[in-house]
C-alpha positions as MATLAB code, in Angstrom:
seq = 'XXXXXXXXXXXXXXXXXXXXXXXXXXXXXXXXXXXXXXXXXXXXXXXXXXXXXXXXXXXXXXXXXXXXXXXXXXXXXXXXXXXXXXXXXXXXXXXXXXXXXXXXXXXXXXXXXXXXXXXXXXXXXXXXXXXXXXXXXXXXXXXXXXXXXXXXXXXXXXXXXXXXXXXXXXXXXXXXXXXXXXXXXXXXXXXXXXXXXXXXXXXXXXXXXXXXXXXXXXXXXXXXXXXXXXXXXXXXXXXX';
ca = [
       0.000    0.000    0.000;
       3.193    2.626    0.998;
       4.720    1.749   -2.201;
       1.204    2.253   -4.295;
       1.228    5.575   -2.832;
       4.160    6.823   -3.267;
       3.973    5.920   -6.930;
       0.965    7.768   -7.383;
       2.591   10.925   -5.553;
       5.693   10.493   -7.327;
       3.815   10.385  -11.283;
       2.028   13.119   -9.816;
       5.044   15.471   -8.956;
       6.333   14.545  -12.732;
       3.169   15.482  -14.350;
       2.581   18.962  -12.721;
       6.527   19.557  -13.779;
       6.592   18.079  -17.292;
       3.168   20.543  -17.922;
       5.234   23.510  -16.511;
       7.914   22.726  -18.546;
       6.030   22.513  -21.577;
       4.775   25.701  -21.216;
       8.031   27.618  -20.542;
      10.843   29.004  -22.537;
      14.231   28.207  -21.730;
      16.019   29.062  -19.007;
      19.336   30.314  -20.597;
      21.275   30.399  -23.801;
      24.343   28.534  -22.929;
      23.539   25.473  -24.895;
      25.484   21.953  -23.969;
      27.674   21.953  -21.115;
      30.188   19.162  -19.829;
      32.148   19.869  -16.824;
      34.680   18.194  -14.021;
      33.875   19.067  -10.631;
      35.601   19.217   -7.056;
      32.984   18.747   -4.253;
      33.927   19.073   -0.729;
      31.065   17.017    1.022;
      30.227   16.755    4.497;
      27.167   14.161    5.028;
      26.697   13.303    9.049;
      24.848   10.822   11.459;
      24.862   11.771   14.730;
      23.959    9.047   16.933;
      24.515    7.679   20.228;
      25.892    4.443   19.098;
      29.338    4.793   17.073;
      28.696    1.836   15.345;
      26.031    3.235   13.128;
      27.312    7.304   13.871;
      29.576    8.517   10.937;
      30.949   11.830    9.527;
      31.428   12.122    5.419;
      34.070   15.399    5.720;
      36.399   15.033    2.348;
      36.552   16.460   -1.422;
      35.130   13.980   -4.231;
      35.499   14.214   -7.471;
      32.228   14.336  -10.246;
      30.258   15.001  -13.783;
      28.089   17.483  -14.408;
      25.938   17.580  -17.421;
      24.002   20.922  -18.084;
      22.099   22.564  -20.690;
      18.623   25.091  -20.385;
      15.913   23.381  -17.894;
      18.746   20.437  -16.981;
      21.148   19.676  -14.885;
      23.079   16.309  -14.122;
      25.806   15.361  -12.126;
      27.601   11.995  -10.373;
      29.914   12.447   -7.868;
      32.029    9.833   -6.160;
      34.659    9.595   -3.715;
      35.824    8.120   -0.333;
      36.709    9.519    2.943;
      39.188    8.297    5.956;
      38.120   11.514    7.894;
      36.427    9.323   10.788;
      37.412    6.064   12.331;
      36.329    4.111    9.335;
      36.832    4.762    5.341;
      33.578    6.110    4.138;
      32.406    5.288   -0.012;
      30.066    8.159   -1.097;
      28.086    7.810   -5.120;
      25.962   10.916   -5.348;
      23.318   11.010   -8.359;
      21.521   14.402   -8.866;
      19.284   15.446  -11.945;
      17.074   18.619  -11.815;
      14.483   19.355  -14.024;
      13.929   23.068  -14.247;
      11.218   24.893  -15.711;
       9.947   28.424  -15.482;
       6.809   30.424  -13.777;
       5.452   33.920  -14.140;
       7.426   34.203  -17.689;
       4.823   36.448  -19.243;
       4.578   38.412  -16.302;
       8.572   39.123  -15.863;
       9.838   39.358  -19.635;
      12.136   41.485  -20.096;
      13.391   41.544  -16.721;
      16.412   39.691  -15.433;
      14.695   37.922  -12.818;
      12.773   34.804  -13.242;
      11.147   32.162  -11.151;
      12.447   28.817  -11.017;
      10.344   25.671  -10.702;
      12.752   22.296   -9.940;
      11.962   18.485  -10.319;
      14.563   17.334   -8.244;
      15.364   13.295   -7.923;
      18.407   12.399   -5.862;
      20.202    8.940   -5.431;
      22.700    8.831   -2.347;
      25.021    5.888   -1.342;
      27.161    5.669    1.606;
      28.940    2.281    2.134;
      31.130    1.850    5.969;
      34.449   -0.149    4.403;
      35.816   -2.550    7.787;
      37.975   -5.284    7.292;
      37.737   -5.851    3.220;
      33.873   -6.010    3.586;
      31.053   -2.969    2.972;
      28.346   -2.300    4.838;
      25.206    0.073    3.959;
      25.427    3.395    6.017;
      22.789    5.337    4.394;
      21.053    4.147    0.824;
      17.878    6.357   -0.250;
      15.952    7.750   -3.507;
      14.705   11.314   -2.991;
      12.327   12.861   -5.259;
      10.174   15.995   -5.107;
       9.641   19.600   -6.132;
      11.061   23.164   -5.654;
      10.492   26.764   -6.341;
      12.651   29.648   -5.778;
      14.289   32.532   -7.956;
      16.992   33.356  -10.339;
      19.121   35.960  -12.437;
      20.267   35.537  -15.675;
      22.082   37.758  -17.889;
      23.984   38.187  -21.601;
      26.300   40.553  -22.308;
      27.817   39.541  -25.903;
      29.171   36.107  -25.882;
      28.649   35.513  -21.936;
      25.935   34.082  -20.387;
      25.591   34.173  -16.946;
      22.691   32.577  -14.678;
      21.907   31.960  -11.006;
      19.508   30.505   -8.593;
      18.407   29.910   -4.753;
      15.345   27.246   -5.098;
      14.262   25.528   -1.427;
      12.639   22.304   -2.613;
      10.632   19.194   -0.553;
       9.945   15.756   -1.662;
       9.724   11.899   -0.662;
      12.603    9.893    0.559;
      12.325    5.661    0.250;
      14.893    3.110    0.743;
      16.325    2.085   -2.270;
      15.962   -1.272   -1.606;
      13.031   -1.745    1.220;
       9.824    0.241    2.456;
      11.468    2.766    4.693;
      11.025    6.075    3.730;
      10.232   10.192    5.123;
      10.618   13.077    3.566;
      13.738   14.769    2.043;
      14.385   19.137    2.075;
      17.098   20.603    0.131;
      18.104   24.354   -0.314;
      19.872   24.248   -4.056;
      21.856   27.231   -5.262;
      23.879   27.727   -8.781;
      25.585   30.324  -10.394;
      27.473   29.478  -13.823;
      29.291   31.438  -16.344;
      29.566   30.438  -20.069;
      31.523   32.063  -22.865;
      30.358   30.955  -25.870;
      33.373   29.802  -28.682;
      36.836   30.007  -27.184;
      38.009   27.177  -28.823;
      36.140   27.380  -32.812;
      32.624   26.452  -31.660;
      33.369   25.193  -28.385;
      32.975   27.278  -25.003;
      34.190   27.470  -21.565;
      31.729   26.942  -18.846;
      33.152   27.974  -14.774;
      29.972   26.747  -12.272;
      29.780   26.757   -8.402;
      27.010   25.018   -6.830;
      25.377   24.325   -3.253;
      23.104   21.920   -1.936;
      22.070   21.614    1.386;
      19.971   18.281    2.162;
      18.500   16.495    5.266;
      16.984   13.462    5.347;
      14.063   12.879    7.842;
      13.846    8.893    7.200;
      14.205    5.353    8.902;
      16.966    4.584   11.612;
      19.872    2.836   10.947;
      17.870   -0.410   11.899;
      15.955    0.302    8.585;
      18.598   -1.818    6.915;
      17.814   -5.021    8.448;
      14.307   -4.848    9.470;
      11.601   -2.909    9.852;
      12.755   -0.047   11.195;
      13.754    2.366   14.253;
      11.383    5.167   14.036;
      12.880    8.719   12.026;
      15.918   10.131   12.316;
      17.899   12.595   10.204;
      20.936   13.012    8.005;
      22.065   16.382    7.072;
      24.544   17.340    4.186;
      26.000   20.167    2.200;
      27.929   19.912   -1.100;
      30.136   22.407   -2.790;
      30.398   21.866   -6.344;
      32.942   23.942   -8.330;
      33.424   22.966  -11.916;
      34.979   23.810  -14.651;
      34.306   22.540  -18.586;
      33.377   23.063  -22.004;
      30.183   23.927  -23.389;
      29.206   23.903  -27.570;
];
């Protein structure tokens, strides 16, 4: 019944965005983007009992994919910051579309609307074996606002969107609720290099997770706690 639900709510939140989308312009004029990224990370579980406790505090490395109303990126990395070596994948897509567009043309301001769907892995590594520390799918919607501007060949946008959505075990029924504050400024200058550009990004995300305990990986359950994380994403990369 908790997974029938969720469906529904999920197909729901892609509906209402895919008819926004649909209905919107583009968000910017920077075309394709490709870029490397440094993230610092620091993902936490504070919890009485070290054996499930752990700190994420380290740099990984990542992909970002962007172009107008998308972004993707995977990020990946370890961390021997705690007591144990931490493994960290990090999937992140955001589908953006735009509100009020009639009302604000012509203006640099706009109003962001954001599917966002998040994948997050953390593995404990002890003795040549991994464990699951935290596994969930996150998906939900945002709304916030942004700048963009052109001036010649440059292209510069940003955004602040605060976002809410549904958190499940990726493998299991556990689930909650998942908030997120994203922010994103990126530059573009369109054909450095013949018809190739140069794209220089920073992002943030904070995230918590209000979701099962850490006995949520073996059973049924421990009632909700909740994870908190921010990223910093610089990048750098081409765009055409």
């Amino acid at each position: 019944m908790t997974s029938c639900r969720l469906a529904r709510a999920l197909a729901i939140l892609t509906l209402i965005l895919i008819g926004v989308a649909e209905s919107s312009a583009q968000l910017s004029e920077g075309g394709i983007g490709l870029s490397v990224a440094l993230v610092p990370v620091n993902f936490e579980f504070d919890h009485p009992d070290p054996s499930v406790a752990f700190t994420f505090d380290d740099a990984v490395y990542g992909i970002v994919f962007t172009r107008a109303g998308l972004n993707a990126s995977v990020y990946r990395g370890s961390s021997t910051s705690s007591s144990r070596e931490l493994d960290l994948f990090d999937v992140n897509l955001s589908i953006l579309g735009e509100l009020l567009k009639d009302q604000l043309e012509g203006s640099p301001v706009f109003v962001p609307i954001m599917l966002h769907s998040t994948y997050r892995r953390v593995r404990r590594i002890e003795a040549n074996s991994e464990f699951a520390a935290f596994e969930y799918t996150g998906i939900g919607l945002g709304a916030g606002i942004g700048l963009r501007r052109q001036q010649g060949r440059i292209h510069a946008t940003a955004h602040a969107i605060p976002g809410i959505g549904l958190a499940t075990r990726s493998f299991g029924t556990s689930g909650g609720r998942t908030t997120l504050l994203d922010g994103d400024v990126q530059v573009a200058l369109d054909r450095v290099f013949g018809r190739f550009g140069v794209i220089l990004g920073y992002g943030f995300r904070w995230q918590s997770w209000r979701v099962g305990g850490p006995d949520a990986f073996d059973a049924a359950g421990a009632g909700k706690v909740t994870y908190d994380g921010i990223n910093h994403a610089l990048r750098v990369g081409l765009s055409w």
